[in-house]
PDB file of C-alpha atoms in Angstrom:
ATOM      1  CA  UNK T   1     202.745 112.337  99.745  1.00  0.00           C
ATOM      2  CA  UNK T   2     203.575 115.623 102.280  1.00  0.00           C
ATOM      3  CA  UNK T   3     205.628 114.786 105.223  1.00  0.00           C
ATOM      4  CA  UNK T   4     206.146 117.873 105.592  1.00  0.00           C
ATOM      5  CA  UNK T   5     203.580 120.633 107.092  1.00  0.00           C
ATOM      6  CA  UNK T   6     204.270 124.309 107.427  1.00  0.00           C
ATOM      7  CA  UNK T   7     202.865 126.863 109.066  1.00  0.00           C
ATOM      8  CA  UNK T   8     201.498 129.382 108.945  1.00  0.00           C
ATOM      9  CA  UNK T   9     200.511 129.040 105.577  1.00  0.00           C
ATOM     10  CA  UNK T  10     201.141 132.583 105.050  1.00  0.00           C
ATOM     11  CA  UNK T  11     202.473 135.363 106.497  1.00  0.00           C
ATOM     12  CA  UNK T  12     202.691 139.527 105.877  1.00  0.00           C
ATOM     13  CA  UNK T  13     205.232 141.642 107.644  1.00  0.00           C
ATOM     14  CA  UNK T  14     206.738 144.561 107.433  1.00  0.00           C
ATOM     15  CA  UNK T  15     210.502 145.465 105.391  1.00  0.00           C
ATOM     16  CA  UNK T  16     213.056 144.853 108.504  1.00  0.00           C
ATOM     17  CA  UNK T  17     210.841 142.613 110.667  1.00  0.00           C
ATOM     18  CA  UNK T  18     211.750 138.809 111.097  1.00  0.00           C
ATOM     19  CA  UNK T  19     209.737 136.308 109.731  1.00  0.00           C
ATOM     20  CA  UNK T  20     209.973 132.569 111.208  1.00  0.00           C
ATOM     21  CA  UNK T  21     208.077 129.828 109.674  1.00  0.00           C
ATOM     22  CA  UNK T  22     207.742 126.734 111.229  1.00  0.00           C
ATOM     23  CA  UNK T  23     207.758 123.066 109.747  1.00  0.00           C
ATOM     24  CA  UNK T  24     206.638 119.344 111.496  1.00  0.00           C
ATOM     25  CA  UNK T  25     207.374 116.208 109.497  1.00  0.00           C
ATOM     26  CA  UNK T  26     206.705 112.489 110.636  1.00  0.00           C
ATOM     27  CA  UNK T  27     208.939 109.959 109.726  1.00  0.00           C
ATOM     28  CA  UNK T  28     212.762 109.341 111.158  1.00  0.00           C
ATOM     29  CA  UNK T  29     215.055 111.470 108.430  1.00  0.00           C
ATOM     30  CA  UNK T  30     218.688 112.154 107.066  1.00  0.00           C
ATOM     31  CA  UNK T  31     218.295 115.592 106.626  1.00  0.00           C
ATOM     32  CA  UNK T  32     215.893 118.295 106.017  1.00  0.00           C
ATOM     33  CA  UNK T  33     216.165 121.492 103.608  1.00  0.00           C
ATOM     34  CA  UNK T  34     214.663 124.463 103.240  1.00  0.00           C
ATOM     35  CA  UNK T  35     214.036 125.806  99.659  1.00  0.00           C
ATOM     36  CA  UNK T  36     212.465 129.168  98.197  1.00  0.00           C
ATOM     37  CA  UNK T  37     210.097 129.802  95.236  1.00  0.00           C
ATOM     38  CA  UNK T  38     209.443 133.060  93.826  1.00  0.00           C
ATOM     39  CA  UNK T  39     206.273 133.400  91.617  1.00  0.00           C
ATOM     40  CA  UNK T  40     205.879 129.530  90.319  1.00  0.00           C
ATOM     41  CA  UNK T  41     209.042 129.080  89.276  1.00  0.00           C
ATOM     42  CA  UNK T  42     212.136 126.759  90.435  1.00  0.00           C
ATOM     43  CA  UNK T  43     213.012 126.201  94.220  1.00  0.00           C
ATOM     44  CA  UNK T  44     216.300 127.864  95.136  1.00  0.00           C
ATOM     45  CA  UNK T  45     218.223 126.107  97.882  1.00  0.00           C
ATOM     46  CA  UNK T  46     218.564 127.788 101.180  1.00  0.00           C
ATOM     47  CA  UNK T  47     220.071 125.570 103.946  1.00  0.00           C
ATOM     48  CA  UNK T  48     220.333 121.845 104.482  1.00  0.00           C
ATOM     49  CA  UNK T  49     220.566 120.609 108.099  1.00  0.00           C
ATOM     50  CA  UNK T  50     221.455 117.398 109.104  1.00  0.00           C
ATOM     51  CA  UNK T  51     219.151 115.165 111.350  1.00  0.00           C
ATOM     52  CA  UNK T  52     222.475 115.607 114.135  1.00  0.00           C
ATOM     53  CA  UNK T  53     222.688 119.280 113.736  1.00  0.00           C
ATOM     54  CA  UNK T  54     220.588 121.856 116.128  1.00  0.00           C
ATOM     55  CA  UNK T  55     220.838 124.942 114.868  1.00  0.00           C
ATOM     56  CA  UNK T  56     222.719 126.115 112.010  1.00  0.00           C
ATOM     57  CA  UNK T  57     223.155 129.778 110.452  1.00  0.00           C
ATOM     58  CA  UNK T  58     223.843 131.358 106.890  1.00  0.00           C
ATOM     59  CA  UNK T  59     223.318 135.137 106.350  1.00  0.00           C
ATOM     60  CA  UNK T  60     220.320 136.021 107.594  1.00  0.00           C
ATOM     61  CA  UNK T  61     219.063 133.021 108.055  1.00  0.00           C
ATOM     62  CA  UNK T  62     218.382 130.477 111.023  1.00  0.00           C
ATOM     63  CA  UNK T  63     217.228 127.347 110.818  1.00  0.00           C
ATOM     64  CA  UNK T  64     216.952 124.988 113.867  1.00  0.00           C
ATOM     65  CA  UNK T  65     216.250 121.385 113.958  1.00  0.00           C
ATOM     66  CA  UNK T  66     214.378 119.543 116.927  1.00  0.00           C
ATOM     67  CA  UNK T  67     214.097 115.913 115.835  1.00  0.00           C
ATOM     68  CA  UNK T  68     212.609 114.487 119.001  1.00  0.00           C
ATOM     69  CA  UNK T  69     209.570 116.872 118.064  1.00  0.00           C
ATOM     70  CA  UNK T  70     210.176 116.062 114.579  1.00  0.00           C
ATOM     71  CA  UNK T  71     209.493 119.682 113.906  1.00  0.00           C
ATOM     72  CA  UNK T  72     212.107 122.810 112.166  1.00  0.00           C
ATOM     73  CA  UNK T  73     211.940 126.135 112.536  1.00  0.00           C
ATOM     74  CA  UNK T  74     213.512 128.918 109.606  1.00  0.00           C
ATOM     75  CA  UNK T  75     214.253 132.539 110.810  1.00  0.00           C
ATOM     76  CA  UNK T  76     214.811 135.183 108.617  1.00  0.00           C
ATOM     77  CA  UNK T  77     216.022 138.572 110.179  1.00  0.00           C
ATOM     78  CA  UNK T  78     215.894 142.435 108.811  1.00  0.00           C
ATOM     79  CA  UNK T  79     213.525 141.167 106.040  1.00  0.00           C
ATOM     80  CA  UNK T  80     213.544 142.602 102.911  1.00  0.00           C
ATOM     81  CA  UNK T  81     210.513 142.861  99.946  1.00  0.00           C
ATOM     82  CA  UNK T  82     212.924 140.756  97.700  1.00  0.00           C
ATOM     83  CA  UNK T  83     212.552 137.971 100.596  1.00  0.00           C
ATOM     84  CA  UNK T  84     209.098 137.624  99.241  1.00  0.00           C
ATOM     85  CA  UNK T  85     208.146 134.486  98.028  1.00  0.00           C
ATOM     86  CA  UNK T  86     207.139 130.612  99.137  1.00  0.00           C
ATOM     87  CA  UNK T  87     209.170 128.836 101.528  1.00  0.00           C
ATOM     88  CA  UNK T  88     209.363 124.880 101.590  1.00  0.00           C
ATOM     89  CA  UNK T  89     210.722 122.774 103.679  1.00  0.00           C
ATOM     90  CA  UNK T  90     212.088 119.099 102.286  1.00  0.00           C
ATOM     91  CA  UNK T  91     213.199 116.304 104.278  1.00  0.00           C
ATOM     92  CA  UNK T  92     215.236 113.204 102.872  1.00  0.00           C
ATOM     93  CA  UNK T  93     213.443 110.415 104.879  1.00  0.00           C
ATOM     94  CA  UNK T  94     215.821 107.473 105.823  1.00  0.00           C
ATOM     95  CA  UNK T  95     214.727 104.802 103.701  1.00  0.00           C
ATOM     96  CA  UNK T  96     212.063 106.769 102.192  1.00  0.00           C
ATOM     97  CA  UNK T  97     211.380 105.903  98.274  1.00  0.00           C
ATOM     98  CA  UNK T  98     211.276 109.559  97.254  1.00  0.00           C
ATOM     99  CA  UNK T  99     214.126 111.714  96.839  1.00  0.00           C
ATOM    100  CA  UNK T 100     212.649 114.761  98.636  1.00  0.00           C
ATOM    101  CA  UNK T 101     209.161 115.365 100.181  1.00  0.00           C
ATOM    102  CA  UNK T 102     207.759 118.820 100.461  1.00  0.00           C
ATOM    103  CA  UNK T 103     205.785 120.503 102.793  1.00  0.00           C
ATOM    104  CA  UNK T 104     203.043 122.647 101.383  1.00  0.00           C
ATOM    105  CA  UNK T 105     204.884 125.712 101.974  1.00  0.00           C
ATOM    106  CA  UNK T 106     204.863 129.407 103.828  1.00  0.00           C
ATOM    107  CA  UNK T 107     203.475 132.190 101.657  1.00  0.00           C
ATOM    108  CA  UNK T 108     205.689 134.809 102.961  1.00  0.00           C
ATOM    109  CA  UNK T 109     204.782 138.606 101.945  1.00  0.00           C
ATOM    110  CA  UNK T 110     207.300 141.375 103.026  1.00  0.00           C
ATOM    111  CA  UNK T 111     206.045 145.189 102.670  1.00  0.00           C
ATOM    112  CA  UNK T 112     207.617 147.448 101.786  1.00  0.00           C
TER     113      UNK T 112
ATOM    114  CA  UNK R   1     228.526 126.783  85.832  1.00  0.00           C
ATOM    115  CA  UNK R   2     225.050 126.929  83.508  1.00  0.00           C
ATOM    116  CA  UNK R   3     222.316 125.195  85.974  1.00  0.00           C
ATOM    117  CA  UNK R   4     219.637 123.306  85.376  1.00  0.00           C
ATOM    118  CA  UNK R   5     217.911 123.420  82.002  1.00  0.00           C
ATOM    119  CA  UNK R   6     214.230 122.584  81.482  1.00  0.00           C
ATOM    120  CA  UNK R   7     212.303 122.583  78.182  1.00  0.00           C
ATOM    121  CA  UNK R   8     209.695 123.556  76.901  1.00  0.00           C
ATOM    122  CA  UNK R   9     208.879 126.330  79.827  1.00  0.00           C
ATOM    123  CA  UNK R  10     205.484 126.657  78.556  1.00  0.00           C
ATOM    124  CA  UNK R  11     203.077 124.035  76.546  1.00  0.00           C
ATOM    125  CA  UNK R  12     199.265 123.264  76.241  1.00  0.00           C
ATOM    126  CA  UNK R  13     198.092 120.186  75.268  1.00  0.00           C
ATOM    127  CA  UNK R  14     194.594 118.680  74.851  1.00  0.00           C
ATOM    128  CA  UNK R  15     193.135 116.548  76.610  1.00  0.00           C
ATOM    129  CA  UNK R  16     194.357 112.473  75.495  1.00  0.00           C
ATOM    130  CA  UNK R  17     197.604 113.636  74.211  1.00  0.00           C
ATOM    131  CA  UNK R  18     200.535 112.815  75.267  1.00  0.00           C
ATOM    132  CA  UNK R  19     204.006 115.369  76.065  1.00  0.00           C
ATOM    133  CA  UNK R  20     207.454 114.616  76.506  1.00  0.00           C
ATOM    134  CA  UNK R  21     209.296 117.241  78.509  1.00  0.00           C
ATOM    135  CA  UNK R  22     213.051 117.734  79.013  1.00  0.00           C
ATOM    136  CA  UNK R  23     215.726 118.318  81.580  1.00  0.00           C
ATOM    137  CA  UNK R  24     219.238 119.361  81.391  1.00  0.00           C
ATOM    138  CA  UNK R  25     220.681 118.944  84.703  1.00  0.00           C
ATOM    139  CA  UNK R  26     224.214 120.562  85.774  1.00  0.00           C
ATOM    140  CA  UNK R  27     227.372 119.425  84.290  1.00  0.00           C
ATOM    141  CA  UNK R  28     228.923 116.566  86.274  1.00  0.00           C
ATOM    142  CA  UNK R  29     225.448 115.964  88.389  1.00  0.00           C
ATOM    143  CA  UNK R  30     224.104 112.270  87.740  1.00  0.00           C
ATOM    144  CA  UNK R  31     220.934 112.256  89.469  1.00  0.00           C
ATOM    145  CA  UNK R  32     217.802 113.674  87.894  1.00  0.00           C
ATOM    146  CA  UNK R  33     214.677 113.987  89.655  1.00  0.00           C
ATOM    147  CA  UNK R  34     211.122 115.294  88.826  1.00  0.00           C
ATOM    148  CA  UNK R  35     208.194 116.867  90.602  1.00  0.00           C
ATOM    149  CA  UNK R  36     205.040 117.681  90.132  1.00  0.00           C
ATOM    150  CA  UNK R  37     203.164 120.964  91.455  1.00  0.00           C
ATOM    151  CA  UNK R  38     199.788 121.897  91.783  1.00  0.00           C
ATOM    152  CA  UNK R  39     197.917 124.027  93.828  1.00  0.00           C
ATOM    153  CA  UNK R  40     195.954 121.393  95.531  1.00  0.00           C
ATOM    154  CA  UNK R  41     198.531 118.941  95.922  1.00  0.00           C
ATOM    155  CA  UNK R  42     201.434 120.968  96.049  1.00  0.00           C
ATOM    156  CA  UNK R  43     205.192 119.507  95.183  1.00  0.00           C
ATOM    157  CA  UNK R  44     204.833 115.999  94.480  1.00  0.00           C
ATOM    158  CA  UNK R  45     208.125 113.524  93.973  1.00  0.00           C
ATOM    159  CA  UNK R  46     207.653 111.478  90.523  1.00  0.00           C
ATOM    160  CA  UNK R  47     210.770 109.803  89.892  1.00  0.00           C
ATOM    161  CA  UNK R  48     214.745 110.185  90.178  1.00  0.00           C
ATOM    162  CA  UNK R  49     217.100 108.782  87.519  1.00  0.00           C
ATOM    163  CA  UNK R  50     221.016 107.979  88.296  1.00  0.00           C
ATOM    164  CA  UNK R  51     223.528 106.924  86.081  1.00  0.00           C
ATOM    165  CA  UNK R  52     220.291 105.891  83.387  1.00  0.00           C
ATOM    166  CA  UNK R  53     218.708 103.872  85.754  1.00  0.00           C
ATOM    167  CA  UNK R  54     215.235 104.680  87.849  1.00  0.00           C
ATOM    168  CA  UNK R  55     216.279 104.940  91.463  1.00  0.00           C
ATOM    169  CA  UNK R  56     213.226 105.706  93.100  1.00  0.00           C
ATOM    170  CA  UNK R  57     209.239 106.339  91.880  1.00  0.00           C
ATOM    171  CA  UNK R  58     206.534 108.062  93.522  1.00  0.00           C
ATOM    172  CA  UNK R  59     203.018 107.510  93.527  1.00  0.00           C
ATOM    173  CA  UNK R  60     201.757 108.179  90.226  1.00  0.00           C
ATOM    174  CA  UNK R  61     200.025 106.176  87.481  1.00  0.00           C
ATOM    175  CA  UNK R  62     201.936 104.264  84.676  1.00  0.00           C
ATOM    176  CA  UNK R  63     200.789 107.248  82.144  1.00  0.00           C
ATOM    177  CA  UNK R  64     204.084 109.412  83.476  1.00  0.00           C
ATOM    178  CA  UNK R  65     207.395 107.709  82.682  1.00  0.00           C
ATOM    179  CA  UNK R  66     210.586 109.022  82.633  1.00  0.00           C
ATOM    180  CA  UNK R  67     214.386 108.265  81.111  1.00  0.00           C
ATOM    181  CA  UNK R  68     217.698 109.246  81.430  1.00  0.00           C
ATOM    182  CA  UNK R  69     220.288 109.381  78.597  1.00  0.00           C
ATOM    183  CA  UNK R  70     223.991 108.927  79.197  1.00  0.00           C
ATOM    184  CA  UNK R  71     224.512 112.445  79.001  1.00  0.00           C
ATOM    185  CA  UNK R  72     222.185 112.448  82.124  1.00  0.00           C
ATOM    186  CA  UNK R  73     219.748 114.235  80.160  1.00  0.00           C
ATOM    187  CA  UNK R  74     216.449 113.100  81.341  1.00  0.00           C
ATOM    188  CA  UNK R  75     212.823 113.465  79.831  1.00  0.00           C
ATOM    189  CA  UNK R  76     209.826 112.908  81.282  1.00  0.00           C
ATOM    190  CA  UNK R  77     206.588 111.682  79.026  1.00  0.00           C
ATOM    191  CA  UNK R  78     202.770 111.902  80.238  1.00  0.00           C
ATOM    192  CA  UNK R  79     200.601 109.847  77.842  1.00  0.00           C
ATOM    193  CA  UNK R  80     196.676 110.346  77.785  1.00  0.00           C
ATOM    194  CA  UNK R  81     196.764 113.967  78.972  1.00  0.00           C
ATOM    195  CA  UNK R  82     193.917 114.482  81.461  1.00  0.00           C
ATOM    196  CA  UNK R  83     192.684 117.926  83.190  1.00  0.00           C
ATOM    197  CA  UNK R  84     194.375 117.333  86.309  1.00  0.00           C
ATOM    198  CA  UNK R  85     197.762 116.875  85.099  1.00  0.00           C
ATOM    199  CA  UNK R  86     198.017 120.555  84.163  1.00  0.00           C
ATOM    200  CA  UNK R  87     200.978 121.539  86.636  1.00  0.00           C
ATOM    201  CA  UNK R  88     204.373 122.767  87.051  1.00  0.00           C
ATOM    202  CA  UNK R  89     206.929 120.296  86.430  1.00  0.00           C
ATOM    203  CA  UNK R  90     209.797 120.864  87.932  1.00  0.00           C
ATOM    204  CA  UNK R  91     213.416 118.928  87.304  1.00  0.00           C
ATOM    205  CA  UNK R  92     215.633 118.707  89.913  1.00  0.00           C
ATOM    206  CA  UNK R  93     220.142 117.136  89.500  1.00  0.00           C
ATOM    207  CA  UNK R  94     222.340 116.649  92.550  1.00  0.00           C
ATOM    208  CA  UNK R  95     226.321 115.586  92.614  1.00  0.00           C
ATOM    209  CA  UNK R  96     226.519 111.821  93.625  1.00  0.00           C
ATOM    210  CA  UNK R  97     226.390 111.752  97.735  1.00  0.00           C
ATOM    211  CA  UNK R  98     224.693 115.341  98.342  1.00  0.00           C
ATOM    212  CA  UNK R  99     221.852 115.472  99.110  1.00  0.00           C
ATOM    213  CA  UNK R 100     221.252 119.575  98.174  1.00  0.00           C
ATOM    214  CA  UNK R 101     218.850 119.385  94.533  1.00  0.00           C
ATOM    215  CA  UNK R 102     218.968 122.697  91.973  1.00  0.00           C
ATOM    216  CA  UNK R 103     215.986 122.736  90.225  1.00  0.00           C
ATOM    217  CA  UNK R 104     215.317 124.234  86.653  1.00  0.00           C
ATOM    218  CA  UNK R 105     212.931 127.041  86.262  1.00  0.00           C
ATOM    219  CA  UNK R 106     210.282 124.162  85.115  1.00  0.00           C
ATOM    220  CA  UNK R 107     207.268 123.620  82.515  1.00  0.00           C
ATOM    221  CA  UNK R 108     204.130 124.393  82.704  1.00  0.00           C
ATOM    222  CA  UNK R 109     202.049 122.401  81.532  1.00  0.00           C
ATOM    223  CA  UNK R 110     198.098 123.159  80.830  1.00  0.00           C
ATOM    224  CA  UNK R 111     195.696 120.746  79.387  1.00  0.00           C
ATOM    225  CA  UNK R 112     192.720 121.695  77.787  1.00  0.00           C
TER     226      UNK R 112
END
């Protein structure tokens, strides 16, 4: 089952733009991660947030968490082409039975 | 650190047969989980394994069953292949208490 919804479902921009991508879920959770796929193969981690944090940073990226929306935001600044790829987000639902549940993910296209 | 280990990373089966897939997770990491991902459906949670006991199963018929070895290896088995269950599987091991999963590069799996 998706908890998770991104949006947009994709996105093109330009080498040095920022790209934000934008994620809703709808039950209570513990936490909620964002993860990366290039080409259809494994998710890389990215950032985990906790369902008490705000905002939290690493590199170039930004992720902020509003829980009474139930929503989360991920910016990535300066793009590059090698930030090409699918972004997911994953929450870990508080007394949820699955271990992670993925959105549907953010085609994300950076040219060059 | 060698990370997580998935085999075979390609297979086609026919229709009615069954596959057993594997998954080495990361030295020291106890939990094992699996996903499945399809186009339509995207990343889909089928079952975590800790310490060689099922912890949590998603919603998925009886045909896919997993197990988890005391070496926290962990294979997965699909019985009565059908046309829909051509996907990417993907394995996923976390350290006990985080909550952060590295995934293997996954199988794909087409049936004909």
């Amino acid at each position: 089952s998706q908890q998770g919804e991104e949006d947009p479902q994709a996105l093109s921009i330009q080498e040095g733009e920022n790209a934000t991508m934008n994620c809703s879920y709808k039950t209570s959770i513990n936490n909620l991660q964002w993860y990366r796929q290039n080409s259809g193969r494994g998710l890389v981690h990215l950032i985990l947030i906790r369902s008490n944090e705000r905002e939290k940073h690493s590199g170039r990226l930004r992720v902020t968490l509003d829980t009474s929306k139930k929503s989360s935001s991920l910016l990535i600044t300066a793009s590059r082409a090698a930030d090409t790829a699918s972004y997911f987000c994953a929450t870990d639902a508080r007394g949820g039975s699955e271990k992670l549940v993925f959105g549907k993910g953010t085609k994300l296209t950076v040219n060059p | 650190k060698a990370g997580v280990t998935q085999t075979p990373r390609y297979l086609i089966k026919t229709r009615g047969q069954q596959v057993t897939l594997s998954c080495s997770p990361i030295s020291g990491h106890r939990s094992v989980s699996w996903y499945q991902q399809t186009p339509g459906q995207g990343l889909q949670f089928l079952f975590e394994y800790f310490s060689e006991t099922q912890r949590n199963k998603g919603n998925f018929p009886g045909r896919f069953s997993g197990r988890q070895f005391s070496n926290s290896r962990s294979e997965m088995n699909v019985s009565t292949l059908e046309l829909g269950d051509s996907a990417l599987y993907l394995c996923a091991s976390s350290s006990t208490g985080s909550a952060e999963a590295f995934f293997g590069q996954g199988t794909r799996l087409t049936v004909v």
